[in-house]
Short mmCIF file of C-alpha atoms in Angstrom, two decimals:
data_model
loop_
_atom_site.label_atom_id
_atom_site.label_comp_id
_atom_site.label_asym_id
_atom_site.label_seq_id
_atom_site.Cartn_x
_atom_site.Cartn_y
_atom_site.Cartn_z
CA MET A 1 -99.23 18.60 14.98
CA ASN A 2 -98.69 21.24 12.47
CA LEU A 3 -96.77 20.51 9.45
CA PHE A 4 -93.43 23.19 10.41
CA SER A 5 -93.52 21.03 13.86
CA TYR A 6 -93.61 17.62 11.70
CA ILE A 7 -90.44 19.04 9.89
CA LEU A 8 -88.88 20.05 13.20
CA VAL A 9 -88.95 16.26 15.09
CA TYR A 10 -87.63 14.34 11.52
CA ARG A 11 -85.51 17.32 9.71
CA ARG A 12 -82.33 15.71 10.61
CA PHE A 13 -84.45 12.43 7.88
CA LEU A 14 -84.97 15.16 6.19
CA LEU A 15 -81.90 16.79 5.58
CA ILE A 16 -80.85 12.86 4.94
CA VAL A 17 -83.30 12.48 1.59
CA PHE A 18 -82.74 16.28 0.17
CA THR A 19 -79.10 16.39 0.30
CA LEU A 20 -79.11 12.26 -1.88
CA LEU A 21 -81.90 13.78 -3.60
CA ILE A 22 -80.43 16.98 -4.79
CA LEU A 23 -76.87 16.15 -5.30
CA LEU A 24 -77.79 12.77 -7.85
CA PRO A 25 -78.07 14.85 -11.01
CA LEU A 26 -74.15 15.78 -10.63
CA PRO A 27 -73.47 11.42 -11.02
CA ILE A 28 -77.04 11.04 -13.74
CA ILE A 29 -76.38 13.77 -15.93
CA LEU A 30 -72.51 13.97 -16.19
CA HIS A 31 -71.76 9.78 -15.52
CA ASN A 32 -67.71 10.17 -15.10
CA LYS A 33 -66.13 8.65 -12.05
CA GLU A 34 -64.93 12.34 -10.96
CA ALA A 35 -68.67 13.67 -11.25
CA GLU A 36 -69.70 10.09 -8.48
CA CYS A 37 -66.50 10.49 -6.55
CA ALA A 38 -67.82 14.77 -6.37
CA TYR A 39 -70.76 13.00 -5.28
CA THR A 40 -70.17 10.83 -2.13
CA LEU A 41 -67.67 13.39 -0.84
CA PHE A 42 -70.30 16.37 -1.01
CA VAL A 43 -72.62 13.94 0.58
CA VAL A 44 -70.33 12.80 3.47
CA ALA A 45 -69.11 16.71 3.55
CA THR A 46 -72.39 17.94 4.42
CA PHE A 47 -74.22 15.05 6.68
CA TRP A 48 -70.29 16.06 8.76
CA VAL A 49 -71.44 19.56 8.89
CA THR A 50 -74.91 19.08 10.08
CA GLU A 51 -73.77 15.98 12.14
CA ALA A 52 -77.55 14.72 10.56
CA LEU A 53 -76.11 10.97 10.96
CA PRO A 54 -73.09 10.31 13.57
CA LEU A 55 -69.81 11.00 12.23
CA SER A 56 -68.67 7.93 12.46
CA VAL A 57 -71.30 6.89 10.62
CA THR A 58 -71.60 9.01 7.84
CA ALA A 59 -67.85 7.79 7.70
CA LEU A 60 -68.81 4.78 6.41
CA LEU A 61 -70.53 5.77 3.34
CA PRO A 62 -67.62 5.96 0.74
CA ALA A 63 -67.07 2.13 2.24
CA LEU A 64 -70.81 2.08 0.49
CA MET A 65 -71.23 4.21 -1.93
CA PHE A 66 -67.22 3.69 -3.88
CA PRO A 67 -67.71 0.00 -5.11
CA LEU A 68 -71.53 1.10 -6.26
CA PHE A 69 -70.15 4.00 -8.03
CA GLY A 70 -66.87 1.55 -9.55
CA ILE A 71 -64.97 4.10 -7.73
CA MET A 72 -62.45 1.59 -5.77
CA PRO A 73 -62.85 -2.17 -4.83
CA SER A 74 -64.95 -2.74 -1.37
CA LYS A 75 -61.52 -4.63 -0.24
CA LYS A 76 -59.32 -1.24 -1.20
CA VAL A 77 -61.79 0.52 0.82
CA ALA A 78 -62.02 -1.28 3.93
CA SER A 79 -58.41 -1.35 4.37
CA ALA A 80 -58.49 2.39 4.32
CA TYR A 81 -59.86 2.26 7.45
CA PHE A 82 -57.14 0.61 8.99
CA LYS A 83 -53.60 2.07 8.63
CA ASP A 84 -50.95 2.60 9.88
CA PHE A 85 -52.05 5.31 12.46
CA HIS A 86 -54.65 3.30 14.52
CA LEU A 87 -51.96 1.17 15.56
CA LEU A 88 -50.29 4.43 16.50
CA LEU A 89 -53.17 5.42 18.07
CA ILE A 90 -53.60 2.22 19.82
CA GLY A 91 -49.78 2.19 21.50
CA VAL A 92 -51.45 6.15 23.15
CA ILE A 93 -54.71 4.62 24.30
CA CYS A 94 -52.65 1.92 26.13
CA LEU A 95 -50.51 4.99 28.00
CA ALA A 96 -53.04 7.21 28.08
CA THR A 97 -55.35 4.54 30.24
CA SER A 98 -52.07 3.39 32.54
CA ILE A 99 -51.54 7.43 33.43
CA GLU A 100 -55.26 8.37 34.41
CA LYS A 101 -56.07 4.65 36.21
CA TRP A 102 -53.09 5.16 38.48
CA ASN A 103 -53.27 8.98 38.74
CA LEU A 104 -50.30 9.78 37.39
CA HIS A 105 -51.73 12.56 34.81
CA LYS A 106 -53.32 14.20 38.84
CA ARG A 107 -49.69 14.60 40.07
CA ILE A 108 -47.83 15.56 37.33
CA ALA A 109 -50.36 18.93 37.15
CA LEU A 110 -50.58 19.58 40.63
CA ARG A 111 -47.04 19.28 41.23
CA MET A 112 -46.00 21.99 38.30
CA VAL A 113 -48.69 23.98 39.23
CA MET A 114 -47.10 24.03 42.97
CA MET A 115 -43.40 24.79 41.46
CA VAL A 116 -44.95 27.82 39.66
CA GLY A 117 -46.41 29.77 43.21
CA VAL A 118 -50.32 30.47 43.58
CA ASN A 119 -49.74 34.75 42.97
CA PRO A 120 -52.42 34.80 40.03
CA ALA A 121 -51.07 35.13 36.90
CA TRP A 122 -48.42 32.32 37.82
CA LEU A 123 -51.14 30.09 38.77
CA THR A 124 -53.01 30.34 35.83
CA LEU A 125 -49.66 29.60 33.50
CA GLY A 126 -49.30 27.12 35.70
CA PHE A 127 -51.98 25.53 35.23
CA MET A 128 -51.42 26.23 30.94
CA SER A 129 -47.90 24.85 31.13
CA SER A 130 -49.31 21.80 32.79
CA THR A 131 -52.42 21.72 30.69
CA ALA A 132 -50.24 21.92 27.88
CA PHE A 133 -48.43 19.49 28.82
CA LEU A 134 -51.13 16.69 29.87
CA SER A 135 -52.82 17.72 26.12
CA MET A 136 -49.23 16.15 24.46
CA TRP A 137 -49.98 12.77 25.39
CA LEU A 138 -53.67 12.27 25.96
CA SER A 139 -57.06 13.55 24.15
CA ASN A 140 -57.89 17.34 25.02
CA THR A 141 -61.06 16.45 26.41
CA SER A 142 -60.10 13.93 29.08
CA THR A 143 -57.30 16.57 29.82
CA ALA A 144 -59.84 19.58 30.23
CA ALA A 145 -61.93 16.98 32.62
CA MET A 146 -59.21 16.27 35.08
CA VAL A 147 -57.60 19.21 35.16
CA MET A 148 -61.26 21.25 35.78
CA PRO A 149 -62.30 19.40 38.79
CA ILE A 150 -58.90 20.80 40.50
CA VAL A 151 -59.11 23.86 39.24
CA GLU A 152 -63.06 24.40 40.81
CA ALA A 153 -61.61 23.97 43.89
CA VAL A 154 -59.40 26.01 43.65
CA ALA A 155 -61.70 28.93 42.39
CA GLN A 156 -63.53 27.91 45.74
CA GLN A 157 -61.44 28.39 47.93
CA LEU A 158 -60.41 32.07 46.21
CA ILE A 159 -63.98 33.32 47.22
CA ASN A 160 -63.83 32.00 50.28
CA ALA A 161 -60.37 33.45 51.36
CA GLU A 162 -61.61 36.68 49.51
CA ALA A 163 -64.83 36.64 52.76
CA GLU A 164 -62.73 36.00 54.66
CA VAL A 165 -60.66 38.47 54.04
CA GLU A 166 -63.02 41.72 54.09
CA ALA A 167 -64.81 40.22 56.72
CA THR A 168 -62.16 40.21 59.12
CA GLN A 169 -61.18 43.75 57.54
CA MET A 170 -65.03 45.29 58.62
CA THR A 171 -64.50 43.81 62.04
CA CYS A 172 -61.03 45.39 62.63
CA PHE A 173 -62.49 48.73 60.71
CA SER A 174 -65.24 48.41 63.48
CA GLY A 175 -63.29 48.48 66.51
CA SER A 176 -64.37 45.27 68.06
CA ILE A 177 -61.76 42.81 66.65
CA ASN A 178 -62.23 39.07 67.50
CA HIS A 179 -59.20 37.70 68.46
CA GLY A 180 -60.51 34.05 67.56
CA LEU A 181 -60.56 34.81 63.84
CA GLU A 182 -57.25 37.61 63.68
CA ILE A 183 -55.16 37.26 60.79
CA ASP A 184 -52.08 38.51 59.40
CA GLU A 185 -53.58 40.76 57.27
CA CYS A 186 -54.82 43.19 60.28
CA VAL A 187 -51.08 43.49 61.73
CA ASN A 188 -49.82 43.95 58.01
CA GLU A 189 -50.53 47.55 56.89
CA HIS A 190 -48.87 47.06 53.61
CA GLU A 191 -51.19 43.95 53.02
CA THR A 192 -54.24 45.82 54.75
CA ASN A 193 -54.42 48.65 51.89
CA GLU A 194 -53.85 46.05 49.15
CA LYS A 195 -57.20 43.42 49.81
CA GLU A 196 -58.82 47.59 50.49
CA GLU A 197 -58.05 47.42 46.66
CA LYS A 198 -58.99 44.36 46.02
CA THR A 199 -62.00 45.12 47.53
CA LYS A 200 -64.04 47.99 46.53
CA PRO A 201 -67.35 47.77 46.77
CA VAL A 202 -69.37 47.90 43.59
CA PRO A 203 -71.55 50.83 42.01
CA GLY A 204 -74.89 50.90 43.69
CA HIS A 205 -73.54 48.86 47.03
CA SER A 206 -72.20 50.48 50.11
CA ASN A 207 -69.03 48.22 51.79
CA ASP A 208 -70.38 48.22 55.09
CA ALA A 209 -70.74 45.08 57.51
CA GLY A 210 -74.56 45.62 57.42
CA LYS A 211 -74.68 44.85 53.37
CA ILE A 212 -72.26 42.32 52.68
CA SER A 213 -74.75 39.28 53.02
CA SER A 214 -76.59 41.15 50.32
CA LYS A 215 -73.31 41.69 47.96
CA VAL A 216 -72.53 37.59 48.71
CA GLU A 217 -76.11 37.22 46.62
CA LEU A 218 -75.02 39.78 43.76
CA GLU A 219 -74.34 37.07 41.31
CA LYS A 220 -74.34 32.69 41.43
CA ASN A 221 -73.83 29.98 39.47
CA THR A 222 -76.69 28.23 37.89
CA VAL A 223 -74.94 25.06 37.54
CA THR A 224 -71.74 24.84 40.60
CA GLY A 225 -73.64 26.71 43.12
CA ILE A 226 -70.72 29.51 43.29
CA LYS A 227 -71.84 32.72 45.02
CA TYR A 228 -69.17 35.71 42.94
CA ARG A 229 -68.95 38.12 45.88
CA THR A 230 -67.17 40.57 42.54
CA LYS A 231 -67.20 40.89 39.54
CA ARG A 232 -63.52 40.24 39.94
CA ASP A 233 -64.32 36.66 41.56
CA HIS A 234 -65.99 35.95 38.47
CA MET A 235 -63.99 37.25 36.29
CA MET A 236 -61.32 35.05 38.11
CA CYS A 237 -63.05 31.75 37.58
CA LYS A 238 -63.85 32.87 33.16
CA LEU A 239 -59.67 33.45 33.17
CA MET A 240 -59.15 29.56 35.06
CA SER A 241 -61.57 28.09 33.16
CA LEU A 242 -60.53 29.54 29.19
CA CYS A 243 -56.97 28.83 30.08
CA ILE A 244 -57.72 25.18 31.05
CA THR A 245 -59.23 23.92 27.83
CA TYR A 246 -57.46 26.56 25.21
CA SER A 247 -54.42 25.46 26.72
CA SER A 248 -55.06 21.41 26.47
CA THR A 249 -55.79 22.27 22.59
CA ILE A 250 -52.75 24.31 22.29
CA GLY A 251 -50.38 21.37 23.78
CA GLY A 252 -52.06 18.97 21.64
CA LEU A 253 -50.40 20.90 18.38
CA THR A 254 -46.79 19.52 19.69
CA THR A 255 -46.80 16.12 19.38
CA ILE A 256 -48.35 14.23 16.00
CA THR A 257 -50.19 12.08 19.01
CA GLY A 258 -51.86 15.25 20.97
CA THR A 259 -54.71 15.33 18.37
CA SER A 260 -56.39 14.04 15.40
CA THR A 261 -56.17 16.44 13.11
CA ASN A 262 -51.93 15.65 13.47
CA LEU A 263 -52.35 12.09 12.98
CA ILE A 264 -54.97 12.20 10.34
CA PHE A 265 -52.49 14.47 8.43
CA THR A 266 -49.01 12.99 9.14
CA GLU A 267 -50.93 9.33 8.16
CA HIS A 268 -52.46 10.42 4.79
CA PHE A 269 -48.74 12.41 3.93
CA ASN A 270 -46.78 9.79 4.48
CA MET A 271 -49.29 7.29 2.18
CA ARG A 272 -49.45 9.93 -0.59
CA TYR A 273 -45.84 10.65 -0.32
CA PRO A 274 -43.57 7.76 0.59
CA GLU A 275 -40.12 8.92 -0.51
CA CYS A 276 -40.72 11.92 1.69
CA ARG A 277 -39.32 10.09 4.80
CA CYS A 278 -39.17 13.65 6.43
CA LEU A 279 -42.08 13.77 9.14
CA ASN A 280 -41.91 11.61 11.99
CA PHE A 281 -42.56 12.26 16.01
CA GLY A 282 -39.05 14.19 15.89
CA SER A 283 -39.40 16.66 13.07
CA TRP A 284 -43.00 17.23 13.75
CA PHE A 285 -41.92 18.42 17.78
CA LEU A 286 -39.15 20.50 16.02
CA LEU A 287 -41.83 22.68 13.45
CA SER A 288 -44.58 22.85 16.38
CA PHE A 289 -43.23 23.39 19.84
CA PRO A 290 -41.88 26.74 19.23
CA ALA A 291 -45.06 27.41 18.12
CA SER A 292 -46.75 26.32 20.42
CA ILE A 293 -45.13 27.83 23.28
CA ILE A 294 -44.95 31.25 21.24
CA ILE A 295 -49.15 31.06 20.93
CA LEU A 296 -48.88 29.18 24.73
CA LEU A 297 -47.80 32.78 26.10
CA LEU A 298 -49.39 35.22 23.92
CA SER A 299 -52.86 33.67 25.25
CA TRP A 300 -51.93 33.93 29.30
CA ILE A 301 -51.07 37.72 28.24
CA TRP A 302 -54.09 37.44 26.26
CA LEU A 303 -56.58 36.48 28.72
CA GLN A 304 -55.32 38.23 31.58
CA TRP A 305 -55.86 41.58 30.12
CA LEU A 306 -59.18 40.49 29.22
CA PHE A 307 -60.50 39.53 32.53
CA LEU A 308 -58.40 40.68 35.38
CA GLY A 309 -56.71 43.91 33.40
CA PHE A 310 -53.37 44.19 32.41
CA ASN A 311 -50.93 45.60 35.25
CA PHE A 312 -47.17 44.43 35.84
CA LYS A 313 -47.06 43.89 39.59
CA MET A 314 -49.53 40.78 38.77
CA PHE A 315 -46.14 39.26 37.48
CA LYS A 316 -44.38 39.89 40.99
CA SER A 317 -42.39 36.33 41.80
CA GLY A 318 -41.71 35.42 45.45
CA LYS A 319 -42.98 33.45 48.53
CA THR A 320 -47.14 33.26 49.01
CA GLU A 321 -48.15 36.53 50.83
CA THR A 322 -51.77 37.35 51.35
CA VAL A 323 -54.47 34.94 52.94
CA LYS A 324 -55.92 34.28 49.70
CA GLU A 325 -53.01 32.99 48.02
CA LYS A 326 -52.39 30.64 51.34
CA ALA A 327 -55.31 29.85 51.12
CA CYS A 328 -55.03 28.64 47.45
CA ALA A 329 -52.09 26.77 48.65
CA GLU A 330 -53.21 25.07 50.82
CA VAL A 331 -56.27 23.66 48.81
CA ILE A 332 -52.89 22.97 46.27
CA LYS A 333 -50.88 20.93 48.88
CA GLN A 334 -53.96 18.93 50.23
CA GLU A 335 -55.22 17.64 46.72
CA TYR A 336 -51.53 16.54 46.58
CA LYS A 337 -51.40 14.60 49.99
CA LYS A 338 -54.88 13.41 49.11
CA LEU A 339 -52.40 11.46 45.94
CA GLY A 340 -50.25 9.65 49.04
CA PRO A 341 -46.19 8.36 48.12
CA ILE A 342 -45.52 7.67 44.67
CA ARG A 343 -46.51 4.52 43.68
CA SER A 344 -44.62 1.44 41.92
CA GLN A 345 -47.31 1.32 39.40
CA GLU A 346 -46.85 4.86 38.85
CA ILE A 347 -42.95 5.14 38.41
CA VAL A 348 -43.40 2.41 35.66
CA THR A 349 -46.20 4.26 34.00
CA LEU A 350 -43.72 7.31 33.63
CA VAL A 351 -40.69 4.99 32.83
CA LEU A 352 -42.68 3.76 30.19
CA PHE A 353 -44.00 7.03 29.29
CA ILE A 354 -39.89 8.25 29.06
CA ALA A 355 -39.06 5.38 27.13
CA MET A 356 -41.89 5.74 24.42
CA ALA A 357 -40.99 9.59 23.64
CA LEU A 358 -37.39 8.55 23.43
CA LEU A 359 -37.37 6.44 21.38
CA TRP A 360 -40.01 8.29 19.41
CA PHE A 361 -37.61 11.06 19.38
CA SER A 362 -34.38 9.19 18.63
CA ARG A 363 -36.36 6.73 15.46
CA ASP A 364 -34.68 8.72 13.11
CA PRO A 365 -34.50 12.69 14.39
CA GLY A 366 -32.74 13.73 10.96
CA PHE A 367 -29.48 15.12 11.97
CA VAL A 368 -27.75 12.33 12.85
CA SER A 369 -28.89 8.35 12.17
CA GLY A 370 -31.23 7.25 14.52
CA TRP A 371 -31.67 3.98 15.82
CA SER A 372 -33.59 2.73 13.42
CA ALA A 373 -30.41 3.07 11.05
CA LEU A 374 -29.90 -0.87 12.70
CA PHE A 375 -32.64 -2.42 10.45
CA SER A 376 -31.17 -0.07 6.99
CA GLU A 377 -31.60 -3.64 5.46
CA TYR A 378 -35.35 -3.11 5.79
CA PRO A 379 -35.72 0.89 5.07
CA GLY A 380 -39.24 2.32 6.22
CA PHE A 381 -40.21 -0.87 8.20
CA ALA A 382 -39.98 0.48 11.71
CA THR A 383 -42.48 3.47 12.47
CA ASP A 384 -43.72 5.74 14.87
CA SER A 385 -46.37 3.24 15.26
CA THR A 386 -43.69 0.56 15.94
CA VAL A 387 -42.98 2.08 19.20
CA ALA A 388 -46.11 2.87 20.04
CA LEU A 389 -46.84 -0.43 20.30
CA LEU A 390 -44.00 -2.19 21.62
CA ILE A 391 -44.44 0.24 24.70
CA GLY A 392 -48.52 -0.74 24.64
CA LEU A 393 -47.78 -4.02 24.63
CA LEU A 394 -45.95 -3.56 27.73
CA PHE A 395 -48.80 -2.14 30.05
CA PHE A 396 -50.38 -5.57 29.61
CA LEU A 397 -47.46 -7.57 30.72
CA ILE A 398 -46.18 -5.76 33.55
CA PRO A 399 -47.37 -6.77 37.03
CA ALA A 400 -48.80 -3.92 39.06
CA LYS A 401 -50.16 -5.93 41.67
CA LYS A 402 -50.95 -9.67 43.06
CA LEU A 403 -54.31 -11.00 43.30
CA THR A 404 -55.35 -13.07 46.23
CA LYS A 405 -57.65 -14.79 47.72
CA THR A 406 -59.17 -16.56 50.84
CA THR A 407 -58.94 -20.57 50.47
CA PRO A 408 -61.56 -22.78 52.54
CA THR A 409 -59.21 -22.72 55.79
CA GLY A 410 -59.18 -18.93 55.94
CA GLU A 411 -55.64 -18.56 54.36
CA ILE A 412 -54.93 -15.81 51.86
CA VAL A 413 -53.14 -16.71 49.02
CA ALA A 414 -51.75 -15.65 45.69
CA PHE A 415 -53.04 -16.71 42.55
CA ASP A 416 -52.60 -14.37 39.97
CA TYR A 417 -51.30 -11.20 38.96
CA SER A 418 -53.49 -8.17 37.45
CA PRO A 419 -50.83 -6.17 34.72
CA LEU A 420 -50.57 -2.22 34.85
CA ILE A 421 -53.79 -1.63 31.87
CA THR A 422 -56.32 -4.94 31.08
CA TRP A 423 -58.64 -4.92 28.32
CA LYS A 424 -61.38 -4.03 29.46
CA GLU A 425 -59.95 -0.60 30.60
CA PHE A 426 -58.11 0.01 27.06
CA GLN A 427 -61.62 -0.65 25.49
CA SER A 428 -63.03 1.84 28.15
CA VAL A 429 -61.00 5.11 26.74
CA MET A 430 -60.41 3.90 23.33
CA PRO A 431 -62.16 6.21 21.26
CA TRP A 432 -63.40 3.85 18.19
CA ASP A 433 -65.24 6.56 17.01
CA ILE A 434 -62.64 8.04 16.17
CA ALA A 435 -60.69 5.58 14.35
CA ILE A 436 -63.74 5.15 12.01
CA LEU A 437 -64.20 8.46 12.13
CA VAL A 438 -60.67 9.01 10.36
CA GLY A 439 -60.93 5.64 8.17
CA GLY A 440 -63.34 7.36 6.29
CA GLY A 441 -61.32 10.48 5.86
CA PHE A 442 -58.46 8.15 4.47
CA ALA A 443 -61.41 5.91 2.40
CA LEU A 444 -62.55 9.50 0.76
CA ALA A 445 -59.30 10.96 0.55
CA ASP A 446 -57.58 7.47 -1.51
CA GLY A 447 -60.86 8.18 -4.28
CA CYS A 448 -59.75 12.13 -4.56
CA GLU A 449 -56.55 12.48 -5.26
CA ALA A 450 -54.98 14.81 -7.81
CA GLU A 451 -52.04 17.00 -7.60
CA ALA A 452 -52.21 21.29 -9.27
CA ILE A 453 -50.02 23.20 -8.52
CA HIS A 454 -46.26 23.07 -8.20
CA VAL A 455 -45.30 23.95 -4.91
CA ASN A 456 -43.99 21.87 -1.49
CA PRO A 457 -47.32 19.88 -0.66
CA LEU A 458 -46.19 20.37 3.51
CA TYR A 459 -46.18 24.90 2.30
CA ILE A 460 -50.24 24.35 2.32
CA LEU A 461 -50.16 21.24 4.78
CA ILE A 462 -48.15 21.53 7.78
CA PRO A 463 -50.64 25.22 8.12
CA SER A 464 -53.40 24.21 6.83
CA THR A 465 -53.21 21.67 9.39
CA LEU A 466 -52.46 23.48 12.70
CA CYS A 467 -54.81 25.74 11.94
CA THR A 468 -57.70 23.30 11.77
CA SER A 469 -57.24 22.95 15.30
CA PHE A 470 -57.81 26.41 16.22
CA ALA A 471 -60.76 25.70 17.33
CA PHE A 472 -61.67 28.30 20.26
CA LEU A 473 -64.38 30.17 19.41
CA LEU A 474 -67.34 28.16 20.60
CA PRO A 475 -68.61 25.75 23.14
CA VAL A 476 -69.18 22.93 20.70
CA ALA A 477 -66.30 23.53 18.45
CA ASN A 478 -64.17 21.41 20.38
CA PRO A 479 -65.18 19.01 23.23
CA SER A 480 -62.65 20.55 25.70
CA ASN A 481 -64.73 23.73 25.27
CA ALA A 482 -67.59 22.09 26.56
CA VAL A 483 -66.71 20.72 29.50
CA VAL A 484 -65.16 24.17 30.51
CA PHE A 485 -68.88 25.53 29.53
CA SER A 486 -70.83 23.11 31.74
CA TYR A 487 -69.23 24.22 34.61
CA GLY A 488 -71.73 27.34 34.48
CA HIS A 489 -68.93 30.63 34.80
CA LEU A 490 -68.84 31.12 30.77
CA SER A 491 -71.22 32.34 28.65
CA VAL A 492 -71.32 31.93 24.46
CA MET A 493 -70.18 35.95 24.34
CA ASP A 494 -66.98 35.34 26.85
CA MET A 495 -65.50 31.87 24.24
CA VAL A 496 -66.45 34.11 20.83
CA LYS A 497 -64.49 37.12 22.65
CA ALA A 498 -61.63 35.60 24.21
CA GLY A 499 -61.73 32.52 21.37
CA LEU A 500 -61.17 35.61 18.11
CA GLY A 501 -58.35 36.69 19.58
CA ILE A 502 -56.30 33.71 20.26
CA ASN A 503 -57.69 32.01 16.78
CA ILE A 504 -55.73 35.70 15.00
CA MET A 505 -52.50 34.69 16.95
CA GLY A 506 -52.56 31.35 16.89
CA VAL A 507 -53.08 31.96 12.74
CA ALA A 508 -50.13 34.44 12.97
CA VAL A 509 -47.87 32.82 14.28
CA VAL A 510 -48.38 29.66 12.85
CA MET A 511 -47.33 31.54 9.61
CA LEU A 512 -44.79 33.48 11.01
CA GLY A 513 -43.19 29.69 11.28
CA VAL A 514 -43.53 28.82 7.86
CA PHE A 515 -42.00 31.74 6.27
CA THR A 516 -39.32 31.19 9.72
CA TRP A 517 -37.57 28.66 10.95
CA MET A 518 -39.94 26.01 9.23
CA VAL A 519 -38.18 26.64 5.92
CA PRO A 520 -34.94 25.47 6.38
CA MET A 521 -36.49 22.23 7.67
CA PHE A 522 -38.21 21.32 4.84
CA ASP A 523 -37.13 22.75 2.20
CA LEU A 524 -40.82 24.63 1.53
CA ASN A 525 -39.06 26.98 -1.15
CA THR A 526 -38.43 24.13 -3.60
CA TYR A 527 -40.41 21.69 -4.92
CA PRO A 528 -39.31 17.71 -3.97
CA SER A 529 -38.47 15.35 -5.94
CA TRP A 530 -40.63 13.62 -4.18
CA ALA A 531 -43.47 14.43 -5.16
CA PRO A 532 -44.91 13.53 -8.30
CA ALA A 533 -43.55 15.08 -11.42
CA ILE A 534 -45.42 17.97 -13.36
CA SER A 535 -45.39 19.16 -16.56
CA ASN A 536 -47.32 22.40 -17.83
CA GLY A 537 -49.32 22.19 -14.68
CA THR A 538 -50.78 18.19 -14.93
CA MET A 539 -50.16 14.96 -13.84
CA PRO A 540 -48.31 13.01 -16.21
#
């Protein structure tokens, strides 16, 4: 192997070594706590950006370096790795585990899509709405991974229905109608004209029956094997794929538990400014929900225009009319029927889910006294994590089904019961890597505190937190992006074009909110009393 090959093979190891050595003069020459803290911060940031080490392993570096540099004692650093955030995460993952185990998420998604209809524009909005709603409570990745197989089945049916319609039309036009294949399109002049408009030949190909087979081979998805008969078919697949990943990200903005970014921000903020008590599940929902709705609707219109073209006719509502739409509706109905009647386990999970949301909203809504006022003797003791743990523990207690065994005499008897979720099932869903990664962020924050500008901290922190989640541009920017990209419908440039527009719209909407409805909620134009007092731009 030549030198370049060795460098390529061991590039991560070399990056780690050179990063540590190149930055080493910083603490050696300056030799103060600020420089030593900056050295740790730069090393961790470099490893996180380059992923030279696994992200969670890099997050453990502050626990090693802060005690060695004398910045923080080991016990204090270790306490940063398990905070109130982690208890909240545990409770939420208990809920997510039960939702996924009993297929409640799939039932919700399919029902919402059935409600909006199967017109392409409304179908896309239905998928986006259901995905965004699920992403408020589940991780973006698991939501995208759950919904995409449904989208893929619908896309396959759309393409098959289009092929059947065109083949039938060609039979009708040639004058040899096969009555065994006759469908409504042949006798409905309006729909025939509509289909003719939709199935115009691709340039360079004729539209006669003899060349339909060559048109089918025009383009093929190498991952799923789906054949795109027309460019519009391919564009529809791209549209439906992107609407899933983008709406999962947008939905996660709405709740504190929706993304790890929101969780990290609220935990750090509540630790840094304990006297504020202005950020909780209800207040975060009120500030972020309008922005999420606006971004979701703008994204829907943007994606429709980008991939299918904008036409007011696409927003028509009413009964299903075309064969293509009927076929699509049938796929969704069949998927829903496979779930069977709703089970008791799903009902209990739904009740606990609603109870958790109501308890979060009503703990301290702000405009009226919440249930936390019942514990006025201990103000601030009960938090959103208290609710999450209460509901989370119930999932391990409430019986889901009886466990039976066969006795030597052949009799089947019950000997125990299985709860809604087991610890093993919880462990398989719990993102321990995220828990460690967040803990490392808290440790870094504890070692790098300072106040510099005389503005309301929320004025900067709220838009920064929301905009950090705008990972729409590349497949590697977000795990849910990678999930939909793996289906093979999209190219990187598709995501760049679509994501750039949504990034711009997202930032614009957030800034609109910061200057309008968020101002009275948190009195953003004044420096709050709960923030540290500043004199002449320096800390006292």
